[in-house]
PDB file of C-alpha atoms in Angstrom:
ATOM      1  CA  GLU A1493      23.213  -1.455  57.973  1.00  0.00           C
ATOM      2  CA  VAL A1494      22.713  -3.517  61.127  1.00  0.00           C
ATOM      3  CA  VAL A1495      20.249  -6.321  60.517  1.00  0.00           C
ATOM      4  CA  MET A1496      17.987  -7.209  63.420  1.00  0.00           C
ATOM      5  CA  THR A1497      16.647 -10.749  63.247  1.00  0.00           C
ATOM      6  CA  GLN A1498      13.695 -11.945  65.299  1.00  0.00           C
ATOM      7  CA  SER A1499      13.609 -15.700  64.926  1.00  0.00           C
ATOM      8  CA  LEU A1500       9.847 -16.056  65.327  1.00  0.00           C
ATOM      9  CA  LEU A1501       7.392 -14.163  63.161  1.00  0.00           C
ATOM     10  CA  SER A1502       4.460 -15.668  65.053  1.00  0.00           C
ATOM     11  CA  LEU A1503       4.200 -16.683  68.691  1.00  0.00           C
ATOM     12  CA  PRO A1504       1.111 -18.582  69.827  1.00  0.00           C
ATOM     13  CA  ALA A1505       0.973 -18.059  73.582  1.00  0.00           C
ATOM     14  CA  THR A1506      -1.138 -19.502  76.391  1.00  0.00           C
ATOM     15  CA  LEU A1507      -2.830 -17.207  78.897  1.00  0.00           C
ATOM     16  CA  GLY A1508      -1.005 -17.282  82.211  1.00  0.00           C
ATOM     17  CA  GLN A1509       2.050 -18.978  80.735  1.00  0.00           C
ATOM     18  CA  PRO A1510       5.450 -17.439  79.988  1.00  0.00           C
ATOM     19  CA  ALA A1511       6.515 -16.329  76.507  1.00  0.00           C
ATOM     20  CA  SER A1512       9.858 -15.282  75.091  1.00  0.00           C
ATOM     21  CA  ILE A1513      10.948 -13.378  71.978  1.00  0.00           C
ATOM     22  CA  SER A1514      14.534 -13.386  70.818  1.00  0.00           C
ATOM     23  CA  CYS A1515      16.378 -10.838  68.729  1.00  0.00           C
ATOM     24  CA  ARG A1516      19.849 -11.017  67.217  1.00  0.00           C
ATOM     25  CA  SER A1517      21.845  -8.188  65.687  1.00  0.00           C
ATOM     26  CA  SER A1518      24.363  -8.548  62.871  1.00  0.00           C
ATOM     27  CA  GLN A1519      26.961  -6.635  64.901  1.00  0.00           C
ATOM     28  CA  SER A1520      27.532  -5.617  68.473  1.00  0.00           C
ATOM     29  CA  LEU A1521      25.163  -2.956  69.796  1.00  0.00           C
ATOM     30  CA  VAL A1522      27.571  -1.612  72.399  1.00  0.00           C
ATOM     31  CA  TYR A1523      28.057   2.092  71.690  1.00  0.00           C
ATOM     32  CA  SER A1524      31.244   4.028  72.320  1.00  0.00           C
ATOM     33  CA  ASP A1525      29.685   5.489  75.491  1.00  0.00           C
ATOM     34  CA  GLY A1526      29.328   1.984  76.932  1.00  0.00           C
ATOM     35  CA  ASN A1527      25.565   1.853  76.535  1.00  0.00           C
ATOM     36  CA  THR A1528      23.732  -0.767  74.504  1.00  0.00           C
ATOM     37  CA  TYR A1529      20.847   0.892  72.670  1.00  0.00           C
ATOM     38  CA  LEU A1530      18.516  -2.065  72.280  1.00  0.00           C
ATOM     39  CA  ASN A1531      14.844  -1.299  72.774  1.00  0.00           C
ATOM     40  CA  TRP A1532      11.646  -3.330  72.638  1.00  0.00           C
ATOM     41  CA  PHE A1533       8.335  -2.012  71.322  1.00  0.00           C
ATOM     42  CA  GLN A1534       4.792  -3.332  71.388  1.00  0.00           C
ATOM     43  CA  GLN A1535       2.386  -2.370  68.632  1.00  0.00           C
ATOM     44  CA  ARG A1536      -1.271  -3.186  69.097  1.00  0.00           C
ATOM     45  CA  PRO A1537      -3.536  -3.218  66.020  1.00  0.00           C
ATOM     46  CA  GLY A1538      -4.227   0.302  64.787  1.00  0.00           C
ATOM     47  CA  GLN A1539      -1.902   1.909  67.325  1.00  0.00           C
ATOM     48  CA  SER A1540       1.494   3.555  67.319  1.00  0.00           C
ATOM     49  CA  PRO A1541       4.485   1.661  68.686  1.00  0.00           C
ATOM     50  CA  ARG A1542       4.804   1.747  72.451  1.00  0.00           C
ATOM     51  CA  ARG A1543       8.226   1.424  74.039  1.00  0.00           C
ATOM     52  CA  LEU A1544       8.365  -1.275  76.703  1.00  0.00           C
ATOM     53  CA  ILE A1545      12.065  -1.685  77.385  1.00  0.00           C
ATOM     54  CA  TYR A1546      15.033   0.591  76.679  1.00  0.00           C
ATOM     55  CA  LYS A1547      18.769  -0.077  76.788  1.00  0.00           C
ATOM     56  CA  VAL A1548      18.278  -3.846  77.028  1.00  0.00           C
ATOM     57  CA  SER A1549      16.635  -4.197  80.407  1.00  0.00           C
ATOM     58  CA  ASN A1550      15.081  -0.935  81.625  1.00  0.00           C
ATOM     59  CA  ARG A1551      11.323  -1.146  81.843  1.00  0.00           C
ATOM     60  CA  ASP A1552       9.374   1.990  80.987  1.00  0.00           C
ATOM     61  CA  SER A1553       7.003   3.620  83.433  1.00  0.00           C
ATOM     62  CA  GLY A1554       3.579   2.014  83.350  1.00  0.00           C
ATOM     63  CA  VAL A1555       4.803  -1.201  81.754  1.00  0.00           C
ATOM     64  CA  PRO A1556       3.715  -4.236  83.784  1.00  0.00           C
ATOM     65  CA  ASP A1557       6.530  -5.960  85.616  1.00  0.00           C
ATOM     66  CA  ARG A1558       5.723  -9.212  83.832  1.00  0.00           C
ATOM     67  CA  PHE A1559       7.755  -7.758  80.936  1.00  0.00           C
ATOM     68  CA  SER A1560      11.536  -8.009  81.200  1.00  0.00           C
ATOM     69  CA  GLY A1561      14.466  -7.619  78.851  1.00  0.00           C
ATOM     70  CA  SER A1562      17.899  -9.195  78.899  1.00  0.00           C
ATOM     71  CA  GLY A1563      20.919  -9.856  76.741  1.00  0.00           C
ATOM     72  CA  SER A1564      24.184  -8.364  75.651  1.00  0.00           C
ATOM     73  CA  GLY A1565      26.331  -7.743  72.598  1.00  0.00           C
ATOM     74  CA  THR A1566      24.308  -9.242  69.768  1.00  0.00           C
ATOM     75  CA  ASP A1567      21.724 -11.462  71.494  1.00  0.00           C
ATOM     76  CA  PHE A1568      18.677 -10.141  73.298  1.00  0.00           C
ATOM     77  CA  THR A1569      15.433 -11.482  74.735  1.00  0.00           C
ATOM     78  CA  LEU A1570      12.069 -10.066  75.752  1.00  0.00           C
ATOM     79  CA  LYS A1571      10.249 -12.207  78.300  1.00  0.00           C
ATOM     80  CA  ILE A1572       6.663 -12.102  79.456  1.00  0.00           C
ATOM     81  CA  SER A1573       6.323 -14.008  82.711  1.00  0.00           C
ATOM     82  CA  ARG A1574       2.572 -14.612  82.429  1.00  0.00           C
ATOM     83  CA  VAL A1575       0.814 -13.749  79.199  1.00  0.00           C
ATOM     84  CA  GLU A1576      -2.405 -11.756  79.472  1.00  0.00           C
ATOM     85  CA  ALA A1577      -5.015 -11.078  76.788  1.00  0.00           C
ATOM     86  CA  GLU A1578      -3.937  -7.427  76.483  1.00  0.00           C
ATOM     87  CA  ASP A1579      -0.447  -8.521  75.387  1.00  0.00           C
ATOM     88  CA  VAL A1580      -1.699  -9.437  71.910  1.00  0.00           C
ATOM     89  CA  GLY A1581       0.143  -7.442  69.270  1.00  0.00           C
ATOM     90  CA  VAL A1582       3.404  -7.263  67.364  1.00  0.00           C
ATOM     91  CA  TYR A1583       6.695  -6.918  69.227  1.00  0.00           C
ATOM     92  CA  TYR A1584       9.719  -5.286  67.647  1.00  0.00           C
ATOM     93  CA  CYS A1585      13.293  -5.056  68.789  1.00  0.00           C
ATOM     94  CA  MET A1586      15.084  -1.900  67.657  1.00  0.00           C
ATOM     95  CA  GLN A1587      18.739  -0.862  67.733  1.00  0.00           C
ATOM     96  CA  GLY A1588      19.693   2.758  68.251  1.00  0.00           C
ATOM     97  CA  THR A1589      23.454   2.301  68.242  1.00  0.00           C
ATOM     98  CA  HIS A1590      24.372   2.376  64.542  1.00  0.00           C
ATOM     99  CA  TRP A1591      22.814   4.655  61.912  1.00  0.00           C
ATOM    100  CA  PRO A1592      20.472   3.895  60.282  1.00  0.00           C
ATOM    101  CA  TYR A1593      18.617   2.673  63.319  1.00  0.00           C
ATOM    102  CA  THR A1594      16.846  -0.547  62.475  1.00  0.00           C
ATOM    103  CA  PHE A1595      14.015  -2.741  63.686  1.00  0.00           C
ATOM    104  CA  GLY A1596      13.500  -6.457  63.685  1.00  0.00           C
ATOM    105  CA  GLN A1597      10.785  -7.733  61.391  1.00  0.00           C
ATOM    106  CA  GLY A1598       8.376  -8.159  64.298  1.00  0.00           C
ATOM    107  CA  THR A1599       6.908 -11.079  66.240  1.00  0.00           C
ATOM    108  CA  LYS A1600       3.137 -11.358  66.313  1.00  0.00           C
ATOM    109  CA  LEU A1601       1.919 -12.647  69.674  1.00  0.00           C
ATOM    110  CA  GLU A1602      -1.445 -14.366  69.557  1.00  0.00           C
ATOM    111  CA  ILE A1603      -3.382 -16.247  72.192  1.00  0.00           C
ATOM    112  CA  LYS A1604      -3.820 -19.968  71.526  1.00  0.00           C
TER     113      LYS A1604
ATOM    114  CA  GLU B1311       0.893  15.053  78.762  1.00  0.00           C
ATOM    115  CA  VAL B1312       3.465  14.930  75.963  1.00  0.00           C
ATOM    116  CA  GLN B1313       1.800  14.984  72.539  1.00  0.00           C
ATOM    117  CA  LEU B1314       3.051  14.654  68.986  1.00  0.00           C
ATOM    118  CA  VAL B1315       0.501  15.219  66.223  1.00  0.00           C
ATOM    119  CA  GLU B1316       1.369  14.537  62.599  1.00  0.00           C
ATOM    120  CA  SER B1317      -0.428  16.080  59.644  1.00  0.00           C
ATOM    121  CA  GLY B1318       0.013  16.595  55.928  1.00  0.00           C
ATOM    122  CA  GLY B1319      -0.440  13.062  54.630  1.00  0.00           C
ATOM    123  CA  GLY B1320      -2.621  12.209  51.684  1.00  0.00           C
ATOM    124  CA  LEU B1321      -2.770  10.777  48.186  1.00  0.00           C
ATOM    125  CA  VAL B1322      -0.114  11.955  45.743  1.00  0.00           C
ATOM    126  CA  GLN B1323       0.961  10.836  42.288  1.00  0.00           C
ATOM    127  CA  PRO B1324       4.384   9.282  41.678  1.00  0.00           C
ATOM    128  CA  GLY B1325       6.944  12.030  41.284  1.00  0.00           C
ATOM    129  CA  GLY B1326       4.917  14.405  43.431  1.00  0.00           C
ATOM    130  CA  SER B1327       5.699  16.121  46.716  1.00  0.00           C
ATOM    131  CA  LEU B1328       4.238  16.323  50.202  1.00  0.00           C
ATOM    132  CA  ARG B1329       5.255  18.112  53.372  1.00  0.00           C
ATOM    133  CA  LEU B1330       4.530  16.412  56.663  1.00  0.00           C
ATOM    134  CA  SER B1331       4.344  18.332  59.928  1.00  0.00           C
ATOM    135  CA  CYS B1332       4.575  17.179  63.521  1.00  0.00           C
ATOM    136  CA  ALA B1333       3.287  19.563  66.167  1.00  0.00           C
ATOM    137  CA  VAL B1334       4.522  18.857  69.655  1.00  0.00           C
ATOM    138  CA  SER B1335       3.255  19.996  73.028  1.00  0.00           C
ATOM    139  CA  GLU B1336       4.046  19.686  76.713  1.00  0.00           C
ATOM    140  CA  PHE B1337       7.784  19.577  76.170  1.00  0.00           C
ATOM    141  CA  THR B1338      10.429  21.926  74.839  1.00  0.00           C
ATOM    142  CA  LEU B1339      11.272  20.814  71.314  1.00  0.00           C
ATOM    143  CA  SER B1340      14.724  22.397  71.375  1.00  0.00           C
ATOM    144  CA  GLY B1341      15.816  19.953  74.039  1.00  0.00           C
ATOM    145  CA  TYR B1342      15.438  16.849  71.908  1.00  0.00           C
ATOM    146  CA  GLY B1343      16.545  15.204  68.731  1.00  0.00           C
ATOM    147  CA  MET B1344      13.595  14.141  66.610  1.00  0.00           C
ATOM    148  CA  SER B1345      12.903  11.404  64.099  1.00  0.00           C
ATOM    149  CA  TRP B1346      10.577  10.251  61.353  1.00  0.00           C
ATOM    150  CA  VAL B1347       9.773   6.534  61.154  1.00  0.00           C
ATOM    151  CA  ARG B1348       7.483   4.915  58.605  1.00  0.00           C
ATOM    152  CA  GLN B1349       5.467   1.732  58.293  1.00  0.00           C
ATOM    153  CA  ALA B1350       4.244   0.436  54.956  1.00  0.00           C
ATOM    154  CA  PRO B1351       0.774  -1.171  55.043  1.00  0.00           C
ATOM    155  CA  GLY B1352       0.973  -4.513  56.820  1.00  0.00           C
ATOM    156  CA  LYS B1353       4.756  -4.248  57.140  1.00  0.00           C
ATOM    157  CA  GLY B1354       7.368  -3.474  59.765  1.00  0.00           C
ATOM    158  CA  LEU B1355       8.941  -0.232  60.923  1.00  0.00           C
ATOM    159  CA  GLU B1356      11.663   1.698  59.082  1.00  0.00           C
ATOM    160  CA  TRP B1357      13.631   4.686  60.340  1.00  0.00           C
ATOM    161  CA  VAL B1358      13.545   7.471  57.751  1.00  0.00           C
ATOM    162  CA  ALA B1359      15.411  10.480  59.135  1.00  0.00           C
ATOM    163  CA  ILE B1360      16.755  12.054  62.291  1.00  0.00           C
ATOM    164  CA  ILE B1361      17.665  15.617  63.246  1.00  0.00           C
ATOM    165  CA  ASN B1362      19.559  16.932  66.245  1.00  0.00           C
ATOM    166  CA  GLN B1363      18.315  19.532  68.702  1.00  0.00           C
ATOM    167  CA  ASP B1364      19.313  22.651  66.764  1.00  0.00           C
ATOM    168  CA  GLY B1365      18.875  21.232  63.276  1.00  0.00           C
ATOM    169  CA  SER B1366      22.572  21.321  62.416  1.00  0.00           C
ATOM    170  CA  LYS B1367      22.899  17.554  61.933  1.00  0.00           C
ATOM    171  CA  LYS B1368      20.605  15.398  59.829  1.00  0.00           C
ATOM    172  CA  SER B1369      20.779  11.785  58.731  1.00  0.00           C
ATOM    173  CA  TYR B1370      18.669   9.778  56.309  1.00  0.00           C
ATOM    174  CA  VAL B1371      18.156   6.167  55.386  1.00  0.00           C
ATOM    175  CA  ASP B1372      19.661   5.464  51.959  1.00  0.00           C
ATOM    176  CA  SER B1373      16.306   4.895  50.268  1.00  0.00           C
ATOM    177  CA  VAL B1374      15.227   8.532  50.809  1.00  0.00           C
ATOM    178  CA  LYS B1375      18.554  10.382  50.532  1.00  0.00           C
ATOM    179  CA  GLY B1376      18.344  13.248  48.071  1.00  0.00           C
ATOM    180  CA  ARG B1377      14.534  13.116  48.012  1.00  0.00           C
ATOM    181  CA  PHE B1378      13.453  13.788  51.610  1.00  0.00           C
ATOM    182  CA  THR B1379      14.476  16.666  53.868  1.00  0.00           C
ATOM    183  CA  ILE B1380      13.945  16.755  57.620  1.00  0.00           C
ATOM    184  CA  SER B1381      13.766  20.146  59.333  1.00  0.00           C
ATOM    185  CA  ARG B1382      12.476  21.754  62.485  1.00  0.00           C
ATOM    186  CA  ASP B1383      11.269  25.086  63.842  1.00  0.00           C
ATOM    187  CA  ASN B1384      11.826  25.064  67.570  1.00  0.00           C
ATOM    188  CA  ALA B1385      10.052  28.386  67.996  1.00  0.00           C
ATOM    189  CA  LYS B1386       6.932  26.860  66.469  1.00  0.00           C
ATOM    190  CA  ASN B1387       7.320  23.531  68.284  1.00  0.00           C
ATOM    191  CA  SER B1388       7.215  21.757  64.951  1.00  0.00           C
ATOM    192  CA  LEU B1389       9.091  19.097  63.015  1.00  0.00           C
ATOM    193  CA  TYR B1390       8.801  18.676  59.252  1.00  0.00           C
ATOM    194  CA  LEU B1391       9.509  16.169  56.517  1.00  0.00           C
ATOM    195  CA  GLN B1392       9.623  17.477  52.954  1.00  0.00           C
ATOM    196  CA  MET B1393       9.146  14.548  50.591  1.00  0.00           C
ATOM    197  CA  ASP B1394       9.931  15.052  46.900  1.00  0.00           C
ATOM    198  CA  SER B1395      10.084  12.670  43.933  1.00  0.00           C
ATOM    199  CA  LEU B1396       7.726  10.312  45.733  1.00  0.00           C
ATOM    200  CA  ARG B1397       7.577   6.686  44.686  1.00  0.00           C
ATOM    201  CA  ALA B1398       5.009   3.952  45.195  1.00  0.00           C
ATOM    202  CA  GLU B1399       7.321   2.339  47.748  1.00  0.00           C
ATOM    203  CA  ASP B1400       7.104   5.455  49.928  1.00  0.00           C
ATOM    204  CA  THR B1401       3.472   4.588  50.701  1.00  0.00           C
ATOM    205  CA  ALA B1402       3.312   4.227  54.477  1.00  0.00           C
ATOM    206  CA  VAL B1403       2.118   5.647  57.751  1.00  0.00           C
ATOM    207  CA  TYR B1404       4.692   8.206  58.839  1.00  0.00           C
ATOM    208  CA  TYR B1405       5.309   8.657  62.561  1.00  0.00           C
ATOM    209  CA  CYS B1406       7.267  11.374  64.268  1.00  0.00           C
ATOM    210  CA  ALA B1407       9.080  10.346  67.415  1.00  0.00           C
ATOM    211  CA  ARG B1408      10.917  12.198  70.131  1.00  0.00           C
ATOM    212  CA  GLY B1409      14.531  11.188  70.253  1.00  0.00           C
ATOM    213  CA  GLY B1410      16.522   8.659  68.304  1.00  0.00           C
ATOM    214  CA  SER B1411      18.440   5.959  70.123  1.00  0.00           C
ATOM    215  CA  VAL B1412      15.747   5.437  72.748  1.00  0.00           C
ATOM    216  CA  PRO B1413      12.539   6.990  71.368  1.00  0.00           C
ATOM    217  CA  LEU B1414       9.790   7.075  73.970  1.00  0.00           C
ATOM    218  CA  PHE B1415       7.040   9.300  72.596  1.00  0.00           C
ATOM    219  CA  TRP B1416       5.420   8.751  69.202  1.00  0.00           C
ATOM    220  CA  GLY B1417       2.652  10.445  67.304  1.00  0.00           C
ATOM    221  CA  GLN B1418      -0.396   8.665  65.929  1.00  0.00           C
ATOM    222  CA  GLY B1419       0.934   8.764  62.368  1.00  0.00           C
ATOM    223  CA  THR B1420      -0.198  10.217  59.068  1.00  0.00           C
ATOM    224  CA  LEU B1421      -0.820   8.104  55.957  1.00  0.00           C
ATOM    225  CA  VAL B1422       0.979   8.875  52.729  1.00  0.00           C
ATOM    226  CA  SER B1423      -0.282   7.065  49.627  1.00  0.00           C
ATOM    227  CA  VAL B1424       1.662   7.329  46.382  1.00  0.00           C
ATOM    228  CA  SER B1425      -0.382   6.132  43.448  1.00  0.00           C
ATOM    229  CA  SER B1426      -1.544   7.196  40.006  1.00  0.00           C
TER     230      SER B1426
END
């Protein structure tokens, strides 16, 4: 099983300032088709997960452009250019390359 | 608007069974693989099972193999999860999701509690 490790379990962030969440996989997430199936999800309290980014760096429709994803191979990052109050929640990276698909343990973003 | 609505959760004793359903609308179920993902109270997310478009291929996480069965009825626009021999550690909110590698749409979840 591929282990997804998010180094921070808690991220105190300042409104208007940038924030970054890192995620590392225990093996390469490059699939045989050349795609890297690394996704980022946001989960607000009491809500279902919401996909923000798919295949490393593709932002979903309706997701503010302050969210961006980057990385390759085994190291990935979600960046928020300017944190807003509505960004509070838990962020998960998720790999869809190797079965069973797995999530990171989550990073809880809170406002300082 | 794409919708996925789970049902069938509830309180069950250890060793018991439950069948979860996921009714989908505003898309053609037969065009997509489907998944079940769960989240124990206060914990992270865990993929449970996945099924391909026509139901011919199914995969399970090791912890539920031999106890859970994923199935689908494309004509009824529904996905199912039969859960047998339930254990306390199966207590979670169960979500259905469209797709597998890049799941975009999720239901609101249904709570399964396994306790005596």
